[in-house]
Amino acid sequence: SSNKYAKVYNSSPVVSDLKPLDSFQRRHLGPNETEVAHQLKTLGYKDLDEFVKAVVPANILVKRPLKIEPQNGFSESQLLAHLKSIGAKNNVNIKTFIGKGYYGTIVPPVIQRNLFEAPEWYTSYTPYQPEISQGRLESLLNYQTVVADLTGLPVANASLLDEGTAAAEAMILSYNFCKKKKPVYVVDANVHPQTMAVVQSRANTLGVELKVLDLTSGGDAGFEELQSISKSVCGVLAQYPASNGTIYKKFQKISDLVHANKGLFAVATDLLALTLIKPPSSFGADIALGSSQRFGVPLGYGGPHAGFLSVVNELNRKIPGRIVGVSKDRLGNRALRLALQTREQHIKREKATSNICTAQALLANMASNYAVYHGPDGLKKIAQRVHIYTSILASYVQGSHEIASENFFDTLTVKLNGVTAKNFLQTALADYGINLYKVDETTVSLSLDETIVESDLIKLIKLFSGKAVDNATLQKDFESVSISLDAEIIRDQAEHPYLTNPVFNKYHSETSMMRYLHSLQAKDLSLADSMITLGSCTMKLNSAVEMIPVSWPEFSSLHPFVPKDQAKGYEELIVELEKDLADITGFDGTTLMPNSGAQGEYTGLTVIKSYLDSIGETDRNICLIPVSAHGTNPASATMAGLKVVAVKCNDDGSLNLPDLEAKAKKHAKNLACVMITYPSTYGLFEPGVRDAIDIVHANGGQVYLDGANMNAQVGLTSPGDLGADVCHLNLHKTFAIPHGGGGPGVGPICVKSHLMKFLPGHPLIETTNTNTETAIEPVNSAPFGSASILPISYAYIKMMGATGLPYSSVIAMLNANYMMKRLEPYYEIMFIGKSGLKHCAHEFIIDLRKLKAEAGVEAIDVAKRLQDYGFHAPTMSFPVANTLMIEPTESENLDELNRFVDSLISIRKEIDAKMNGDSTGNVLLNAPHSLDDLLSSKDWESRGYSRELAGFPLNHLKNAKSWPSVCRVNDTYGDMHLLCTCPSVEEVAAESD
Amino acid sequence: SSNKYAKVYNSSPVVSDLKPLDSFQRRHLGPNETEVAHQLKTLGYKDLDEFVKAVVPANILVKRPLKIEPQNGFSESQLLAHLKSIGAKNNVNIKTFIGKGYYGTIVPPVIQRNLFEAPEWYTSYTPYQPEISQGRLESLLNYQTVVADLTGLPVANASLLDEGTAAAEAMILSYNFCKKKKPVYVVDANVHPQTMAVVQSRANTLGVELKVLDLTSGGDAGFEELQSISKSVCGVLAQYPASNGTIYKKFQKISDLVHANKGLFAVATDLLALTLIKPPSSFGADIALGSSQRFGVPLGYGGPHAGFLSVVNELNRKIPGRIVGVSKDRLGNRALRLALQTREQHIKREKATSNICTAQALLANMASNYAVYHGPDGLKKIAQRVHIYTSILASYVQGSHEIASENFFDTLTVKLNGVTAKNFLQTALADYGINLYKVDETTVSLSLDETIVESDLIKLIKLFSGKAVDNATLQKDFESVSISLDAEIIRDQAEHPYLTNPVFNKYHSETSMMRYLHSLQAKDLSLADSMITLGSCTMKLNSAVEMIPVSWPEFSSLHPFVPKDQAKGYEELIVELEKDLADITGFDGTTLMPNSGAQGEYTGLTVIKSYLDSIGETDRNICLIPVSAHGTNPASATMAGLKVVAVKCNDDGSLNLPDLEAKAKKHAKNLACVMITYPSTYGLFEPGVRDAIDIVHANGGQVYLDGANMNAQVGLTSPGDLGADVCHLNLHKTFAIPHGGGGPGVGPICVKSHLMKFLPGHPLIETTNTNTETAIEPVNSAPFGSASILPISYAYIKMMGATGLPYSSVIAMLNANYMMKRLEPYYEIMFIGKSGLKHCAHEFIIDLRKLKAEAGVEAIDVAKRLQDYGFHAPTMSFPVANTLMIEPTESENLDELNRFVDSLISIRKEIDAKMNGDSTGNVLLNAPHSLDDLLSSKDWESRGYSRELAGFPLNHLKNAKSWPSVCRVNDTYGDMHLLCTCPSVEEVAAESD
Ligand SMILES: Cc1ncc(COP(=O)(O)O)c(C=O)c1O
Ligand SMILES: Cc1ncc(COP(=O)(O)O)c(C=O)c1O
Ligand SMILES: O=C([O-])O
């Protein structure tokens, strides 16, 4: 039972029964019994029970036994067999031509193996430390270049969460661009239904009036209506090619009208089509957006996929999300880093124009490398082939049914002759093993993609025309068919060139591509190198056994809109995972739809708002948020249409309860909710949380708990047990999904029963919340969000089991407190020691603020110097400026904890040297030291410290060290000279002059 | 058709028909059209036809169109689908308890993903360049330590090909130890049947008399017979635990007798059992051997698996195979390297005592890391659990049938009561989905393994006893059963400790293990870093798509002795691959059994000998071998019982035909064969090969063609077309199987029809040669050798297709000649220019012999300096001392060829500096430069060259470079202070004093 911990938990395999010995728990947890015993001794406790009691306040500790089955967890091989049997319930033998933003694609095996399945790529963190992230920064810069080149709009970001949220971001950008003075946003009728629904969701919460007009397929009426309201329209969104398959040619007129009224014109588009047709820039689009999924990212039952968004130059400081920019390092060498961070919510907070934080870096990297591997010619040929197949099919369909799409690329909308859509779909499925899309009772549509082969075409022709053709006939058809696009929309590569940068024209053999990928990852630090102590990010093990099923076609190859009886395996997994998460959080219901933590926040707040509205409390729109909160909290509140009121914190980091009470009371009529992170973003179990919850409830508000720090709670307490109404979880923190170098993530929310009926629905697929009346609109495009990575968290939970999971929390806290204890003599630890607080939870903060004056050293110097010790810096300046927040997680063992601590102690000596005027102290200010600096710089005589001290400050580094590939990067230079696509050959040449 | 090459081949995807665009050929071949055109221009040819004509002598060029289907090759996704459908014909739903040297095992996912599926591990070469191989050298040293510790014999090698060949090596060692004066080798009757057969094969060819005596299960008669012949017995082989499952306790007596007669006592054993029972050293074994497969290496239908062999200290210079030893680098730091190479066949040639070359490094590394991950306790617990399961089962079997094994570990031999073995096996299969082993008409046996779970045990109990038990009963049984081994054989860990070195006690969490594996590979150079120009080794791309199916359970989980109708997929693949290889080589039949090139040589020569014997030509035992031949040729000839007569070569490297003719005539009565490598080991297409073949045939000999250089022939000519009778292929060269850091390999032989009926058979499973009368004994343990990696070559052939394959050869030759052309102005190229020879084939030799006198620089200096340029050295001093042989392969593109050439040109300038007394020339003698040297050495002021020149001699290296992790390794020191297990903690401590 989880009510009692062993003196030291048993991390060895035990032949105490006949159970398999490939148990997972002992592999996931870093320290073994001996190490745990040592750590307990260091901290002065005799066993883990004593330790837990000392760390977790009595009124918090619940230790309700979890209900997870199997209680003791699957072994690794049992888990794999179990997931195989679940996967087998997904039908992967049906060929799906549903399209609508999701297309079959071939993942190049070289990318599959050397990126998607390589821990060096998927376990790294968002590249906030650029000197040890140049590999994925380059790859993301390539991504931005792909998007910018193909859309013709020069500024692209490094991914958004998906196409639907990208469209929502476009709307928000337009709304803000018009200073919120133009309340109407117009969406063309021929935009994907799920995109429309996601935009609708955001419009609802922001108070934007969404108007759907048929600007494209329905004659002039739509345009005329747009004209009539244009003064109050902040922007228009259309789709190119349209959802129905037609590539419309009416967009110049629309964009002129929008521009005349100072709004923004946004175009949802398709990167593959853009290799053949004119870019959106050619007809005046200000914003282009879409999904890069079909560039080599598996369907995965809906995600994760990288959304993209690009804008005209004038909007470059308004674009949401992360942007990689080109800058220089201390030596003046080209170096990349995240640009314009002042736009982001961790700076702007409730004034931020987007709450996006975790994005889709890993998937963007897959897509960009797909483009690198195929090059401009290869991509174009893939597009041509898809188009030719579609054209041949169209020529057969024509005789029997009516094709409603004119000037199509890959999608045909077909008005059926003499058969209902329902019956036609049934025939397609039963006789041909094919999924099509039902548009209405008599209309179907289908989209072809890269995976189409002759035998598919033969089946489709038979299905649509009754004609039996053979390969020879098709070959003849091929010779007579040609690119059937209207000349005026065909892209002229001279006028609109793309992917001319050498990187897209060099790595077309597998050997060269493999080496390119290898060389990129070799520049980056990941969990495969050393621990990443990022406070609040929970960089725990992402085990191989958890990752393996993600590659299985049973999970990776399903389209999100297949009939649900083809996805029974997913359904089983999703229902069970929702149940387990509800159990862990102490809630009643879960939605797995949100594809990031911030999305979860938005979802949770929207659910709260809908609930309050449903009980007539429509005036409640105040959201209390402590000043210490993560930037996404206020930003999400704003997105959800709430007004943020900040709540103070005490000197000891705890919530200022009197202030909370005062504000709750003051706003009692309008109080919607409070957002609390627990343990706090300071890493503390404040005992006052239950009081805070009571205060808010007493004043009619709901309680939202940010679950980013859930790794300190599992099996010990829970948001539900504490009395909260809703929480989000970051599955990419607590539940072992890797961070992917900046995404993907999954941000489910769990809720009390009164909120369940408001959980999000979806226009095309029934979600777990079947109450369509009350369900809120979908928060992202796919009904189950980033479905294909859910097996990771599922595996983690099912292998740890009810009895194992609490140990993750306990050992995470033990590791943190052990490190803190060892560091105490050397660094000031924030809050600890104050008001009797003796322990941190699973993370702690070292305070470097005094060092500036004392030694001229800042947090950034320590952070950069840690790179010379082979480590990634802890979280810098969050939640407090000039501090470092350290979170070890449970997966690190004593050796690694000690290596990190020893590094910080060694750095402390360097700080002291600096303070005492010893020249070796300068090593801090020049950190990190790239090999280029160490071997090529000419100023070594004057530095006052040796190359050895710089590069090998501790001896173990000679055996293994992950080197920074550039010196300290100059952020200011980059922001002032914004360049966020691959520099052209000329630019590079000019640079090196 | 392959009769004509395009001007430049088309390496782009072409939408010339409806075919998929994920074609493989263009990804496999490095250069694209533009590059090929540039290379042709550099060489002065207008198209590839002209080039081929100039390179391949007219009487050699055949260009018979290949019959491979599909002619144009599968695309990558087609290939995967095709192999899936073949794999589906293997039945993986049966649980197999056959044992006999092959056991179910759980591959830890962290090893699966980070080693087995990581190109950094599998694409590296044998660690002959230790400075860039410290990672796998450490891992192999760990392997040796595992073997030495568990067997109790202190000197182990870094793997042999499998258990059967290890046993044969033990016999040969014993025979040689007795100076070939004791002609009898005794094998106990309770040794695995396939081991016995392999030993029989070697005995036959070496002229050793093999005697099978029952020394264990049959009372005293056997021992008495051994006593009676003991004077002529060079050695005895027994098995512990025996093949029948019993752990016999009679070995001390046998070893005393053998030792009294100065023979050697060898014991085949099981590493897992040895964690529980006394090591072979405890009863006087001189040699221990076996397979390490069950340490986490998939069954793979028989292989590849690492064999092991350890010996007493006195035999340390007689042990066959590669040995990793501990030595020092130039700076005195600990460094590993291959030890005692003077024992090996590349030095000893026909006097070598073994022909083993390619071994099983990758599989040894898997096994050693399995031991690292589990540690001594973990391994012991796995063994205990297997044993307890077996004991519980035995307790149930006893009531119904008779257990013939006494004192068993994991294997029960069961004399059936009232049912025939045949019927019993049928019931087991049909009703329980279980495979057992049939011993004789009324006896079956079974072995349990790590993968056993309660549900298996329940089925087995039902099957054997008719009793239906449940989990609760089993738990009770578990509590009452105990380790049932006789006390006298139980291992006392104080007396016989194992795996006490820290490396086996440190990495038991997945995070730490992942990092350990990552840190090892980060020290090594592989194809993921840069080209490996090893002449004669053909380090071409091992593509991801070829590797993926190797991980599929459909191929990886089959036991080699399952009924053939459970392996229909394998059968289909094997038959087709044999056919394709026969087509490519111009022969009639193929065997895939030999698991290395040298094994192929042995097999081919043995087949020739059997053929000659069969036609009454029993006196033919002379094998002519040119002096330029690879060392395995003469060594294999000796193993096959042939006498080697060396044939001279001309100054231009070609075969000296008059000398050949003279020797063929002189030995006409006894001439068995000639062994020719073609193109020669000098990389030359000598036109005289047809004459040579005729000469040998005219004198009654057969012609053996060493196919190591087949990559210059495919689709252009072939051994069969040239007139040879047999050839071997190295699938790990020409046919894309990775070298695995020193193995695995596959060395099939192809033969003319008159030799087909002599191809090897197998005692347990029917091979492709169904003529059991004439078939030679198996050459290794598994009927189809390293079956699980055959899909790699199959995939390669089927994706290149008949039309694509010849381009591999053509582009390989183009790349070689392009490099040669660019290097000509800087280095002397051997042979080229002589006797009108203008071109090399697919490799060429640069001659550095004069530089010693001129500049004090040797080939080794250039080789080591290349590491500073981020490259692996070419083949050094083979086939000519103080030269470098460069083979680029077709997979390298122009950029990489140029980078390598530019490096050699830059080195040429350094040589010139040295010659001119410029101090920068010293950089050559100190090469390679580790980072430790660059940053920590104190003598930089006096070196006369800069750190930058040392570490970054060319600018591109600043972007990506694979660094040597130690400085130049001292071979002599290591051989003089032989240490070939992990140093103990004390030794390491002493070292650092
Ligand atoms: C406390 C807290 N809340 C919310 C988030 C946002 O989560 P995501 O990045 O998944 O959007 C984070 C992310 O780091 C966080 O630390
Ligand atoms: C010419 C030649 N023959 C034979 C062999 C032996 O092959 P293997 O190493 O597979 O035993 C080699 C290996 O490099 C070789 O180069
Ligand atoms: O492996 C070789 O010895 O060439």
PDB file of N, CA and C in Angstrom, chain A residues 781-830:
ATOM      1  N   SER A 781      -7.094  21.277 -32.902  1.00  0.00           N
ATOM      2  CA  SER A 781      -7.732  20.651 -34.068  1.00  0.00           C
ATOM      3  C   SER A 781      -8.128  19.188 -33.869  1.00  0.00           C
ATOM      4  N   ALA A 782      -7.304  18.446 -33.156  1.00  0.00           N
ATOM      5  CA  ALA A 782      -7.541  17.001 -33.098  1.00  0.00           C
ATOM      6  C   ALA A 782      -8.376  16.650 -31.870  1.00  0.00           C
ATOM      7  N   PRO A 783      -9.321  15.733 -32.023  1.00  0.00           N
ATOM      8  CA  PRO A 783     -10.234  15.417 -30.930  1.00  0.00           C
ATOM      9  C   PRO A 783      -9.532  14.910 -29.671  1.00  0.00           C
ATOM     10  N   PHE A 784      -8.394  14.239 -29.847  1.00  0.00           N
ATOM     11  CA  PHE A 784      -7.678  13.742 -28.671  1.00  0.00           C
ATOM     12  C   PHE A 784      -6.272  14.325 -28.601  1.00  0.00           C
ATOM     13  N   GLY A 785      -6.137  15.512 -29.168  1.00  0.00           N
ATOM     14  CA  GLY A 785      -4.864  16.232 -29.060  1.00  0.00           C
ATOM     15  C   GLY A 785      -3.713  15.447 -29.638  1.00  0.00           C
ATOM     16  N   SER A 786      -2.657  15.398 -28.877  1.00  0.00           N
ATOM     17  CA  SER A 786      -1.447  14.707 -29.340  1.00  0.00           C
ATOM     18  C   SER A 786      -1.531  13.232 -28.999  1.00  0.00           C
ATOM     19  N   ALA A 787      -2.492  12.574 -29.620  1.00  0.00           N
ATOM     20  CA  ALA A 787      -2.827  11.197 -29.246  1.00  0.00           C
ATOM     21  C   ALA A 787      -1.651  10.231 -29.295  1.00  0.00           C
ATOM     22  N   SER A 788      -0.808  10.365 -30.303  1.00  0.00           N
ATOM     23  CA  SER A 788       0.189   9.307 -30.515  1.00  0.00           C
ATOM     24  C   SER A 788       1.254   9.260 -29.437  1.00  0.00           C
ATOM     25  N   ILE A 789       1.348  10.300 -28.611  1.00  0.00           N
ATOM     26  CA  ILE A 789       2.332  10.225 -27.528  1.00  0.00           C
ATOM     27  C   ILE A 789       1.695   9.863 -26.188  1.00  0.00           C
ATOM     28  N   LEU A 790       0.387   9.678 -26.195  1.00  0.00           N
ATOM     29  CA  LEU A 790      -0.258   9.243 -24.952  1.00  0.00           C
ATOM     30  C   LEU A 790       0.245   7.885 -24.458  1.00  0.00           C
ATOM     31  N   PRO A 791       0.622   6.973 -25.376  1.00  0.00           N
ATOM     32  CA  PRO A 791       1.162   5.699 -24.869  1.00  0.00           C
ATOM     33  C   PRO A 791       2.369   5.877 -23.942  1.00  0.00           C
ATOM     34  N   ILE A 792       3.067   6.982 -24.072  1.00  0.00           N
ATOM     35  CA  ILE A 792       4.244   7.195 -23.211  1.00  0.00           C
ATOM     36  C   ILE A 792       3.801   7.340 -21.751  1.00  0.00           C
ATOM     37  N   SER A 793       2.862   8.249 -21.520  1.00  0.00           N
ATOM     38  CA  SER A 793       2.399   8.450 -20.144  1.00  0.00           C
ATOM     39  C   SER A 793       1.656   7.228 -19.636  1.00  0.00           C
ATOM     40  N   TYR A 794       0.890   6.635 -20.532  1.00  0.00           N
ATOM     41  CA  TYR A 794       0.175   5.411 -20.174  1.00  0.00           C
ATOM     42  C   TYR A 794       1.172   4.358 -19.686  1.00  0.00           C
ATOM     43  N   ALA A 795       2.218   4.180 -20.469  1.00  0.00           N
ATOM     44  CA  ALA A 795       3.234   3.179 -20.116  1.00  0.00           C
ATOM     45  C   ALA A 795       3.874   3.516 -18.781  1.00  0.00           C
ATOM     46  N   TYR A 796       4.207   4.781 -18.615  1.00  0.00           N
ATOM     47  CA  TYR A 796       4.839   5.208 -17.363  1.00  0.00           C
ATOM     48  C   TYR A 796       3.960   4.865 -16.170  1.00  0.00           C
ATOM     49  N   ILE A 797       2.701   5.234 -16.254  1.00  0.00           N
ATOM     50  CA  ILE A 797       1.781   4.998 -15.129  1.00  0.00           C
ATOM     51  C   ILE A 797       1.576   3.512 -14.888  1.00  0.00           C
ATOM     52  N   LYS A 798       1.407   2.779 -15.977  1.00  0.00           N
ATOM     53  CA  LYS A 798       1.108   1.353 -15.837  1.00  0.00           C
ATOM     54  C   LYS A 798       2.327   0.537 -15.388  1.00  0.00           C
ATOM     55  N   MET A 799       3.525   1.027 -15.653  1.00  0.00           N
ATOM     56  CA  MET A 799       4.707   0.295 -15.188  1.00  0.00           C
ATOM     57  C   MET A 799       5.086   0.682 -13.757  1.00  0.00           C
ATOM     58  N   MET A 800       4.868   1.947 -13.402  1.00  0.00           N
ATOM     59  CA  MET A 800       5.136   2.336 -12.010  1.00  0.00           C
ATOM     60  C   MET A 800       4.087   1.698 -11.101  1.00  0.00           C
ATOM     61  N   GLY A 801       2.850   1.672 -11.575  1.00  0.00           N
ATOM     62  CA  GLY A 801       1.790   1.069 -10.777  1.00  0.00           C
ATOM     63  C   GLY A 801       1.413   1.950  -9.592  1.00  0.00           C
ATOM     64  N   ALA A 802       0.321   1.585  -8.953  1.00  0.00           N
ATOM     65  CA  ALA A 802      -0.153   2.359  -7.810  1.00  0.00           C
ATOM     66  C   ALA A 802       0.896   2.428  -6.711  1.00  0.00           C
ATOM     67  N   THR A 803       1.607   1.347  -6.523  1.00  0.00           N
ATOM     68  CA  THR A 803       2.575   1.340  -5.419  1.00  0.00           C
ATOM     69  C   THR A 803       3.881   2.028  -5.793  1.00  0.00           C
ATOM     70  N   GLY A 804       4.184   2.054  -7.064  1.00  0.00           N
ATOM     71  CA  GLY A 804       5.455   2.663  -7.480  1.00  0.00           C
ATOM     72  C   GLY A 804       5.397   4.164  -7.665  1.00  0.00           C
ATOM     73  N   LEU A 805       4.268   4.660  -8.148  1.00  0.00           N
ATOM     74  CA  LEU A 805       4.187   6.083  -8.493  1.00  0.00           C
ATOM     75  C   LEU A 805       4.579   7.028  -7.355  1.00  0.00           C
ATOM     76  N   PRO A 806       4.102   6.771  -6.136  1.00  0.00           N
ATOM     77  CA  PRO A 806       4.458   7.717  -5.073  1.00  0.00           C
ATOM     78  C   PRO A 806       5.963   7.860  -4.884  1.00  0.00           C
ATOM     79  N   TYR A 807       6.701   6.808  -5.203  1.00  0.00           N
ATOM     80  CA  TYR A 807       8.149   6.887  -5.041  1.00  0.00           C
ATOM     81  C   TYR A 807       8.768   7.911  -5.981  1.00  0.00           C
ATOM     82  N   SER A 808       8.159   8.114  -7.133  1.00  0.00           N
ATOM     83  CA  SER A 808       8.678   9.158  -8.014  1.00  0.00           C
ATOM     84  C   SER A 808       8.677  10.475  -7.274  1.00  0.00           C
ATOM     85  N   SER A 809       7.579  10.762  -6.593  1.00  0.00           N
ATOM     86  CA  SER A 809       7.501  12.021  -5.856  1.00  0.00           C
ATOM     87  C   SER A 809       8.476  12.034  -4.688  1.00  0.00           C
ATOM     88  N   VAL A 810       8.493  10.943  -3.961  1.00  0.00           N
ATOM     89  CA  VAL A 810       9.324  10.910  -2.763  1.00  0.00           C
ATOM     90  C   VAL A 810      10.807  11.023  -3.119  1.00  0.00           C
ATOM     91  N   ILE A 811      11.217  10.274  -4.118  1.00  0.00           N
ATOM     92  CA  ILE A 811      12.643  10.319  -4.479  1.00  0.00           C
ATOM     93  C   ILE A 811      12.989  11.660  -5.138  1.00  0.00           C
ATOM     94  N   ALA A 812      12.053  12.216  -5.894  1.00  0.00           N
ATOM     95  CA  ALA A 812      12.298  13.540  -6.477  1.00  0.00           C
ATOM     96  C   ALA A 812      12.558  14.549  -5.351  1.00  0.00           C
ATOM     97  N   MET A 813      11.790  14.450  -4.291  1.00  0.00           N
ATOM     98  CA  MET A 813      11.974  15.387  -3.171  1.00  0.00           C
ATOM     99  C   MET A 813      13.248  15.079  -2.394  1.00  0.00           C
ATOM    100  N   LEU A 814      13.535  13.795  -2.273  1.00  0.00           N
ATOM    101  CA  LEU A 814      14.764  13.412  -1.572  1.00  0.00           C
ATOM    102  C   LEU A 814      15.977  13.942  -2.339  1.00  0.00           C
ATOM    103  N   ASN A 815      15.966  13.772  -3.653  1.00  0.00           N
ATOM    104  CA  ASN A 815      17.077  14.260  -4.461  1.00  0.00           C
ATOM    105  C   ASN A 815      17.229  15.771  -4.325  1.00  0.00           C
ATOM    106  N   ALA A 816      16.114  16.479  -4.382  1.00  0.00           N
ATOM    107  CA  ALA A 816      16.187  17.940  -4.293  1.00  0.00           C
ATOM    108  C   ALA A 816      16.727  18.363  -2.929  1.00  0.00           C
ATOM    109  N   ASN A 817      16.212  17.760  -1.886  1.00  0.00           N
ATOM    110  CA  ASN A 817      16.655  18.160  -0.554  1.00  0.00           C
ATOM    111  C   ASN A 817      18.098  17.763  -0.275  1.00  0.00           C
ATOM    112  N   TYR A 818      18.513  16.640  -0.860  1.00  0.00           N
ATOM    113  CA  TYR A 818      19.916  16.236  -0.715  1.00  0.00           C
ATOM    114  C   TYR A 818      20.835  17.276  -1.360  1.00  0.00           C
ATOM    115  N   MET A 819      20.495  17.673  -2.567  1.00  0.00           N
ATOM    116  CA  MET A 819      21.324  18.673  -3.262  1.00  0.00           C
ATOM    117  C   MET A 819      21.337  19.986  -2.489  1.00  0.00           C
ATOM    118  N   MET A 820      20.158  20.365  -2.027  1.00  0.00           N
ATOM    119  CA  MET A 820      20.055  21.618  -1.301  1.00  0.00           C
ATOM    120  C   MET A 820      20.950  21.587  -0.063  1.00  0.00           C
ATOM    121  N   LYS A 821      20.871  20.463   0.629  1.00  0.00           N
ATOM    122  CA  LYS A 821      21.678  20.305   1.848  1.00  0.00           C
ATOM    123  C   LYS A 821      23.170  20.452   1.535  1.00  0.00           C
ATOM    124  N   ARG A 822      23.589  19.839   0.453  1.00  0.00           N
ATOM    125  CA  ARG A 822      25.011  19.908   0.114  1.00  0.00           C
ATOM    126  C   ARG A 822      25.410  21.314  -0.346  1.00  0.00           C
ATOM    127  N   LEU A 823      24.479  22.026  -0.918  1.00  0.00           N
ATOM    128  CA  LEU A 823      24.815  23.350  -1.458  1.00  0.00           C
ATOM    129  C   LEU A 823      24.702  24.470  -0.423  1.00  0.00           C
ATOM    130  N   GLU A 824      23.945  24.217   0.604  1.00  0.00           N
ATOM    131  CA  GLU A 824      23.700  25.242   1.627  1.00  0.00           C
ATOM    132  C   GLU A 824      24.954  25.972   2.120  1.00  0.00           C
ATOM    133  N   PRO A 825      26.037  25.244   2.367  1.00  0.00           N
ATOM    134  CA  PRO A 825      27.217  25.964   2.864  1.00  0.00           C
ATOM    135  C   PRO A 825      27.809  26.929   1.826  1.00  0.00           C
ATOM    136  N   TYR A 826      27.410  26.782   0.583  1.00  0.00           N
ATOM    137  CA  TYR A 826      28.079  27.537  -0.472  1.00  0.00           C
ATOM    138  C   TYR A 826      27.214  28.613  -1.102  1.00  0.00           C
ATOM    139  N   TYR A 827      25.928  28.393  -1.068  1.00  0.00           N
ATOM    140  CA  TYR A 827      25.021  29.345  -1.717  1.00  0.00           C
ATOM    141  C   TYR A 827      23.858  29.667  -0.790  1.00  0.00           C
ATOM    142  N   GLU A 828      23.314  30.854  -0.981  1.00  0.00           N
ATOM    143  CA  GLU A 828      22.123  31.198  -0.245  1.00  0.00           C
ATOM    144  C   GLU A 828      20.935  30.487  -0.898  1.00  0.00           C
ATOM    145  N   ILE A 829      20.171  29.800  -0.102  1.00  0.00           N
ATOM    146  CA  ILE A 829      18.998  29.108  -0.626  1.00  0.00           C
ATOM    147  C   ILE A 829      17.792  29.989  -0.313  1.00  0.00           C
ATOM    148  N   MET A 830      16.994  30.257  -1.295  1.00  0.00           N
ATOM    149  CA  MET A 830      15.868  31.160  -1.047  1.00  0.00           C
ATOM    150  C   MET A 830      14.808  30.518  -0.159  1.00  0.00           C
TER     151      MET A 830
END
